[in-house]
Amino acid sequence: MGFKIESGLLDACALAILNGGDTYGYEITQSMKKAIVVSESTLYPVLRRLQKEKFCKTYDKPYQGRNRRYYSITEEGKKKLQEYKVQWLDYKNAIDTFLDDEPKRKVGGGEDD
Amino acid sequence: MTRKEFIEKLRSEISKLPQEEIDAAIEYYEEYFDEAGKENEQEVLEHLGNPKKVAGQIKSEYAVRLFDEDDKPTVKKGLSAAWYVVIGICSAPVSIPLAVALGALVIAIFVALIGCVAAVFAAIIGCFVAAVAFIVFGFMAVPVAVPTALLFLGIGIGTLGFMAAMGVLLAMGVKAGTSAMVSAARRHNDRRRIKKMVDLNEQKKWRYKDEMTGEEGGGKDE
């Protein structure tokens, strides 16, 4: 919708989904699509990047006579997810200083009389 | 478009990536279609959209990763530096005497040039002294024989003037010569620096191209 989701946030969301348990590409895409507007082709590069940065690893499991590739979060991935969570809170708080209905504008400074 | 057409188009769009990247992407999308099920094939195709766009996302992710890795010193670069050292050491028995000989030759030419200039200078100074002597003798000869005195004075003053002109010319020549040499050296240096810079860029470009077309994923270790 309104806001473009940049790749760092997508990485964070994908890691969060993986943190809930091992799963496969199609399912990750579907769970993302439930909450945010992403194109179906967005997730592959995200997963590939996470995999190359060793934040997740893959394994194959036979399913109905074919392979299903599962993605699994690594210890490094869990650490990264914690970092993302902190960064997200900072970011959210910063934006809230402007957008929140009950402004607690202590953080933003720059208040006019 | 069918699933098969989509996959083939995608494969050809990313065909310049390393084989490992192509396989991973194709496997992912094959599996994606499988998961969606035969009955949803058209829907998935619609959602995925143009294979060119899908390929673009894959390629740009790869390119970003490649350039990120470029910033870190890679095994490859370290290796090539090591090779230069090895080659340097191995060729030392030949290259060191050669370099010494070349240096000696350059120094010899330089010294010879300085010698020539010094000789001309000495000749000028000699003529100067002779001219002064002629003038002195000329003055001394005035009480004895006026015509001889005038002749001596004339020769002396004439030589003095000529030598002064020669001296100025020589000084100008030397000055022009040295400044030309200095500026040539500077130009050469600049050119080498620029060439080095361009080479570096070129190398980067080639490295990138190498890995884009490399058969085996071009030694990109995990």
Short mmCIF file of C-alpha atoms in Angstrom, two decimals:
data_model
loop_
_atom_site.label_atom_id
_atom_site.label_comp_id
_atom_site.label_asym_id
_atom_site.label_seq_id
_atom_site.Cartn_x
_atom_site.Cartn_y
_atom_site.Cartn_z
CA MET A 1 0.00 0.00 0.00
CA GLY A 2 1.34 3.36 1.02
CA PHE A 3 4.86 2.58 2.14
CA LYS A 4 7.49 0.82 0.15
CA ILE A 5 9.05 -1.95 2.20
CA GLU A 6 12.79 -1.88 1.85
CA SER A 7 14.90 -5.00 1.75
CA GLY A 8 16.20 -4.79 5.32
CA LEU A 9 12.64 -4.97 6.61
CA LEU A 10 11.86 -7.88 4.34
CA ASP A 11 14.93 -9.70 5.67
CA ALA A 12 13.70 -9.04 9.19
CA CYS A 13 10.19 -10.31 8.43
CA ALA A 14 11.50 -13.46 6.74
CA LEU A 15 13.83 -14.15 9.69
CA ALA A 16 10.92 -13.67 12.08
CA ILE A 17 8.82 -16.17 10.15
CA LEU A 18 11.71 -18.68 10.14
CA ASN A 19 12.17 -18.12 13.86
CA GLY A 20 8.70 -19.60 14.31
CA GLY A 21 9.85 -22.87 12.75
CA ASP A 22 11.35 -24.34 9.59
CA THR A 23 9.26 -23.76 6.51
CA TYR A 24 9.46 -23.55 2.71
CA GLY A 25 9.38 -20.77 0.14
CA TYR A 26 5.78 -20.98 -0.94
CA GLU A 27 4.49 -20.94 2.62
CA ILE A 28 6.74 -18.03 3.64
CA THR A 29 5.44 -16.03 0.70
CA GLN A 30 1.85 -16.81 1.61
CA SER A 31 2.28 -15.82 5.25
CA MET A 32 3.95 -12.57 4.20
CA LYS A 33 1.19 -11.83 1.75
CA LYS A 34 -1.38 -12.14 4.50
CA ALA A 35 0.02 -9.09 6.26
CA ILE A 36 1.88 -6.96 3.74
CA VAL A 37 1.73 -6.27 0.04
CA VAL A 38 4.63 -8.10 -1.56
CA SER A 39 4.96 -9.48 -5.04
CA GLU A 40 5.39 -13.24 -5.21
CA SER A 41 8.80 -12.83 -6.74
CA THR A 42 10.15 -10.64 -3.93
CA LEU A 43 10.91 -13.40 -1.50
CA TYR A 44 13.37 -15.46 -3.50
CA PRO A 45 16.14 -12.84 -3.48
CA VAL A 46 15.51 -12.27 0.23
CA LEU A 47 15.90 -15.97 1.04
CA ARG A 48 18.93 -16.25 -1.20
CA ARG A 49 20.60 -13.33 0.56
CA LEU A 50 19.82 -14.67 4.03
CA GLN A 51 21.18 -18.03 2.99
CA LYS A 52 24.40 -16.57 1.57
CA GLU A 53 24.91 -14.49 4.69
CA LYS A 54 24.45 -17.67 6.73
CA PHE A 55 21.41 -16.34 8.56
CA CYS A 56 19.51 -19.39 7.40
CA LYS A 57 20.29 -22.76 5.91
CA THR A 58 18.32 -25.13 3.75
CA TYR A 59 17.63 -28.83 3.67
CA ASP A 60 15.52 -30.93 1.35
CA LYS A 61 12.74 -33.22 2.48
CA PRO A 62 10.81 -35.51 0.16
CA TYR A 63 7.18 -34.59 -0.15
CA GLN A 64 4.70 -36.32 -2.46
CA GLY A 65 7.40 -37.73 -4.69
CA ARG A 66 9.36 -34.49 -5.06
CA ASN A 67 11.63 -32.35 -2.98
CA ARG A 68 10.58 -29.61 -0.69
CA ARG A 69 13.30 -27.18 0.31
CA TYR A 70 13.02 -26.13 3.92
CA TYR A 71 14.62 -22.99 5.29
CA SER A 72 15.88 -23.01 8.84
CA ILE A 73 17.15 -20.08 10.90
CA THR A 74 20.74 -20.33 12.20
CA GLU A 75 22.18 -19.02 15.46
CA GLU A 76 23.61 -16.07 13.53
CA GLY A 77 20.18 -15.51 12.05
CA LYS A 78 18.63 -15.38 15.51
CA LYS A 79 21.21 -12.82 16.59
CA LYS A 80 20.50 -10.79 13.47
CA LEU A 81 16.77 -10.96 14.16
CA GLN A 82 17.34 -9.51 17.66
CA GLU A 83 19.34 -6.67 16.09
CA TYR A 84 16.55 -6.04 13.61
CA LYS A 85 13.98 -5.95 16.41
CA VAL A 86 15.94 -3.28 18.29
CA GLN A 87 16.47 -1.28 15.12
CA TRP A 88 12.81 -1.54 14.26
CA LEU A 89 11.74 -0.22 17.69
CA ASP A 90 14.11 2.74 17.34
CA TYR A 91 12.79 3.45 13.89
CA LYS A 92 9.16 3.07 14.93
CA ASN A 93 9.64 5.34 17.96
CA ALA A 94 11.34 7.96 15.84
CA ILE A 95 8.50 8.02 13.33
CA ASP A 96 5.92 7.93 16.13
CA THR A 97 7.25 11.21 17.47
CA PHE A 98 5.59 12.71 14.42
CA LEU A 99 2.69 10.39 13.71
CA ASP A 100 1.45 9.39 17.14
CA ASP A 101 -1.93 10.91 18.07
CA GLU A 102 -0.78 11.64 21.60
CA PRO A 103 2.58 13.14 20.86
CA LYS A 104 5.26 12.58 23.46
CA ARG A 105 7.49 14.94 21.60
CA LYS A 106 10.33 14.78 24.06
CA VAL A 107 12.43 12.69 21.72
CA GLY A 108 12.04 14.74 18.60
CA GLY A 109 13.21 18.02 20.17
CA GLY A 110 12.52 20.92 17.82
CA GLU A 111 9.22 22.00 19.40
CA ASP A 112 7.87 25.43 18.54
CA ASP A 113 5.75 27.52 20.85
CA MET B 1 2.08 -18.25 -20.97
CA THR B 2 2.52 -21.65 -19.39
CA ARG B 3 4.64 -22.69 -16.45
CA LYS B 4 7.14 -24.25 -18.84
CA GLU B 5 7.43 -21.08 -20.88
CA PHE B 6 7.87 -19.02 -17.73
CA ILE B 7 10.71 -21.23 -16.48
CA GLU B 8 12.46 -21.26 -19.87
CA LYS B 9 12.21 -17.49 -20.23
CA LEU B 10 13.52 -17.06 -16.69
CA ARG B 11 16.40 -19.43 -17.36
CA SER B 12 17.47 -17.55 -20.47
CA GLU B 13 17.21 -14.19 -18.69
CA ILE B 14 19.57 -15.26 -15.91
CA SER B 15 21.81 -17.41 -18.12
CA LYS B 16 24.83 -15.17 -17.48
CA LEU B 17 24.87 -15.86 -13.77
CA PRO B 18 27.02 -18.68 -12.35
CA GLN B 19 25.45 -22.11 -12.80
CA GLU B 20 24.91 -22.45 -9.06
CA GLU B 21 22.76 -19.31 -9.01
CA ILE B 22 20.73 -20.40 -12.04
CA ASP B 23 20.05 -23.85 -10.58
CA ALA B 24 18.99 -22.46 -7.22
CA ALA B 25 16.56 -19.98 -8.77
CA ILE B 26 15.04 -22.47 -11.20
CA GLU B 27 14.65 -25.07 -8.48
CA TYR B 28 12.96 -22.50 -6.27
CA TYR B 29 10.41 -21.51 -8.90
CA GLU B 30 9.78 -25.10 -10.02
CA GLU B 31 9.03 -25.94 -6.42
CA TYR B 32 6.90 -22.82 -6.09
CA PHE B 33 4.67 -23.98 -8.94
CA ASP B 34 4.52 -27.48 -7.43
CA GLU B 35 3.44 -26.09 -4.06
CA ALA B 36 0.75 -23.93 -5.58
CA GLY B 37 -0.64 -26.98 -7.37
CA LYS B 38 -1.58 -27.57 -10.96
CA GLU B 39 -4.98 -25.93 -10.50
CA ASN B 40 -3.44 -22.63 -9.43
CA GLU B 41 -0.85 -22.45 -12.19
CA GLN B 42 -2.49 -19.56 -14.02
CA GLU B 43 -2.95 -17.59 -10.82
CA VAL B 44 0.69 -18.04 -9.85
CA LEU B 45 1.79 -16.99 -13.34
CA GLU B 46 -0.31 -13.86 -13.04
CA HIS B 47 1.10 -13.04 -9.62
CA LEU B 48 4.68 -13.63 -10.67
CA GLY B 49 4.25 -11.44 -13.72
CA ASN B 50 6.89 -10.94 -16.35
CA PRO B 51 9.81 -13.41 -16.06
CA LYS B 52 12.06 -10.55 -17.08
CA LYS B 53 11.12 -8.70 -13.91
CA VAL B 54 11.61 -11.81 -11.79
CA ALA B 55 15.03 -12.30 -13.42
CA GLY B 56 15.88 -8.66 -12.73
CA GLN B 57 15.28 -9.19 -9.01
CA ILE B 58 17.50 -12.26 -8.99
CA LYS B 59 20.27 -10.53 -10.92
CA SER B 60 20.25 -7.39 -8.84
CA GLU B 61 20.45 -9.36 -5.60
CA TYR B 62 23.42 -11.25 -7.04
CA ALA B 63 25.10 -8.04 -8.18
CA VAL B 64 24.75 -6.43 -4.75
CA ARG B 65 26.24 -9.51 -3.14
CA LEU B 66 29.10 -9.51 -5.63
CA PHE B 67 30.00 -5.90 -4.97
CA ASP B 68 29.76 -6.38 -1.23
CA GLU B 69 32.26 -9.19 -1.53
CA ASP B 70 34.42 -6.99 -3.71
CA ASP B 71 35.01 -4.71 -0.76
CA LYS B 72 36.39 -7.49 1.34
CA PRO B 73 39.84 -8.81 0.40
CA THR B 74 39.16 -12.10 -1.33
CA VAL B 75 41.29 -15.21 -1.42
CA LYS B 76 41.74 -14.64 -5.13
CA LYS B 77 43.26 -11.19 -4.73
CA GLY B 78 45.58 -12.35 -1.94
CA LEU B 79 46.69 -15.22 -4.12
CA SER B 80 47.53 -13.03 -7.10
CA ALA B 81 49.58 -10.73 -4.85
CA ALA B 82 51.45 -13.76 -3.56
CA TRP B 83 52.10 -14.83 -7.15
CA TYR B 84 53.67 -11.48 -7.96
CA VAL B 85 56.04 -11.90 -5.05
CA VAL B 86 56.97 -15.42 -6.17
CA ILE B 87 57.51 -14.31 -9.76
CA GLY B 88 59.60 -11.37 -8.51
CA ILE B 89 61.83 -13.65 -6.46
CA CYS B 90 62.21 -16.24 -9.21
CA SER B 91 63.18 -13.70 -11.85
CA ALA B 92 65.61 -11.88 -9.54
CA PRO B 93 68.81 -13.52 -10.94
CA VAL B 94 67.98 -12.07 -14.36
CA SER B 95 66.00 -8.98 -13.52
CA ILE B 96 68.34 -7.49 -10.90
CA PRO B 97 71.51 -7.39 -13.10
CA LEU B 98 69.38 -6.11 -15.95
CA ALA B 99 67.99 -3.33 -13.80
CA VAL B 100 71.50 -2.46 -12.56
CA ALA B 101 72.83 -2.32 -16.14
CA LEU B 102 69.94 -0.14 -17.25
CA GLY B 103 70.46 2.19 -14.31
CA ALA B 104 74.20 2.41 -15.05
CA LEU B 105 73.47 3.25 -18.69
CA VAL B 106 71.06 6.02 -17.74
CA ILE B 107 73.57 7.46 -15.26
CA ALA B 108 76.37 7.27 -17.86
CA ILE B 109 74.31 9.16 -20.44
CA PHE B 110 73.40 11.76 -17.84
CA VAL B 111 77.05 12.21 -16.75
CA ALA B 112 78.19 12.48 -20.38
CA LEU B 113 75.60 15.19 -20.98
CA ILE B 114 76.74 17.10 -17.92
CA GLY B 115 80.36 16.64 -19.10
CA CYS B 116 79.54 18.19 -22.51
CA VAL B 117 77.86 21.16 -20.90
CA ALA B 118 80.77 21.59 -18.49
CA ALA B 119 83.26 21.43 -21.39
CA VAL B 120 81.45 24.16 -23.30
CA PHE B 121 81.31 26.20 -20.12
CA ALA B 122 85.05 25.73 -19.58
CA ALA B 123 85.73 26.75 -23.17
CA ILE B 124 83.70 29.91 -22.69
CA ILE B 125 85.49 30.72 -19.45
CA GLY B 126 88.84 30.03 -21.14
CA CYS B 127 87.99 32.38 -24.00
CA PHE B 128 86.84 34.92 -21.43
CA VAL B 129 90.18 34.79 -19.65
CA ALA B 130 91.98 35.03 -23.00
CA ALA B 131 89.83 38.04 -23.96
CA VAL B 132 90.62 39.78 -20.69
CA ALA B 133 94.30 39.00 -21.24
CA PHE B 134 94.10 40.48 -24.76
CA ILE B 135 92.54 43.64 -23.36
CA VAL B 136 95.18 43.92 -20.62
CA PHE B 137 97.98 43.36 -23.15
CA GLY B 138 96.31 45.87 -25.43
CA PHE B 139 96.42 48.53 -22.73
CA MET B 140 100.01 47.60 -21.90
CA ALA B 141 100.92 47.87 -25.59
CA VAL B 142 99.53 51.41 -25.99
CA PRO B 143 102.84 53.15 -25.15
CA VAL B 144 104.79 50.77 -27.44
CA ALA B 145 102.77 50.37 -30.59
CA VAL B 146 99.32 51.91 -30.97
CA PRO B 147 98.14 49.77 -33.97
CA THR B 148 99.08 46.52 -32.18
CA ALA B 149 97.41 47.80 -29.01
CA LEU B 150 94.22 48.60 -30.94
CA LEU B 151 94.29 45.18 -32.62
CA PHE B 152 94.68 43.41 -29.25
CA LEU B 153 91.95 45.54 -27.66
CA GLY B 154 89.66 44.85 -30.60
CA ILE B 155 90.20 41.10 -30.45
CA GLY B 156 89.76 41.14 -26.66
CA ILE B 157 86.53 43.16 -26.64
CA GLY B 158 85.13 41.25 -29.61
CA THR B 159 85.79 37.88 -27.98
CA LEU B 160 84.36 39.14 -24.68
CA GLY B 161 81.12 40.16 -26.37
CA PHE B 162 80.90 36.91 -28.36
CA MET B 163 81.58 34.78 -25.28
CA ALA B 164 79.04 36.68 -23.19
CA ALA B 165 76.44 35.95 -25.87
CA MET B 166 77.51 32.30 -25.96
CA GLY B 167 77.31 32.09 -22.16
CA VAL B 168 73.80 33.48 -22.12
CA LEU B 169 72.74 31.09 -24.88
CA LEU B 170 74.24 28.12 -23.05
CA ALA B 171 72.61 29.09 -19.77
CA MET B 172 69.27 29.41 -21.56
CA GLY B 173 69.80 26.04 -23.22
CA VAL B 174 70.61 24.31 -19.96
CA LYS B 175 67.64 25.88 -18.26
CA ALA B 176 65.26 24.89 -21.07
CA GLY B 177 66.77 21.38 -21.12
CA THR B 178 66.34 20.76 -17.41
CA SER B 179 62.82 22.14 -17.30
CA ALA B 180 61.88 20.00 -20.29
CA MET B 181 63.32 16.97 -18.54
CA VAL B 182 61.50 17.75 -15.31
CA SER B 183 58.18 18.31 -17.04
CA ALA B 184 58.63 15.15 -19.12
CA ALA B 185 59.25 13.19 -15.95
CA ARG B 186 56.20 14.72 -14.33
CA ARG B 187 54.06 13.98 -17.37
CA HIS B 188 55.29 10.42 -17.43
CA ASN B 189 54.49 10.05 -13.77
CA ASP B 190 51.00 11.47 -14.23
CA ARG B 191 50.36 9.21 -17.15
CA ARG B 192 51.44 6.21 -15.16
CA ARG B 193 49.22 7.19 -12.28
CA ILE B 194 46.19 7.64 -14.55
CA LYS B 195 46.97 4.40 -16.33
CA LYS B 196 47.13 2.60 -13.02
CA MET B 197 43.78 4.05 -12.05
CA VAL B 198 42.19 3.05 -15.34
CA ASP B 199 43.74 -0.41 -15.11
CA LEU B 200 42.25 -0.89 -11.69
CA ASN B 201 38.81 0.01 -12.98
CA GLU B 202 39.32 -2.23 -15.95
CA GLN B 203 40.33 -5.08 -13.70
CA LYS B 204 37.21 -4.59 -11.64
CA LYS B 205 35.08 -4.61 -14.74
CA TRP B 206 36.75 -7.78 -16.00
CA ARG B 207 36.45 -9.45 -12.68
CA TYR B 208 32.75 -8.67 -12.67
CA LYS B 209 32.35 -9.89 -16.23
CA ASP B 210 34.36 -13.01 -15.45
CA GLU B 211 32.06 -13.95 -12.68
CA MET B 212 28.94 -13.08 -14.60
CA THR B 213 29.92 -15.52 -17.34
CA GLY B 214 32.09 -17.90 -15.30
CA GLU B 215 31.24 -21.53 -15.79
CA GLU B 216 31.81 -22.77 -12.28
CA GLY B 217 30.72 -19.72 -10.35
CA GLY B 218 34.29 -18.39 -10.67
CA GLY B 219 35.88 -19.53 -7.41
CA LYS B 220 33.37 -17.78 -5.20
CA ASP B 221 33.98 -19.67 -2.04
CA GLU B 222 31.49 -19.67 0.73
#
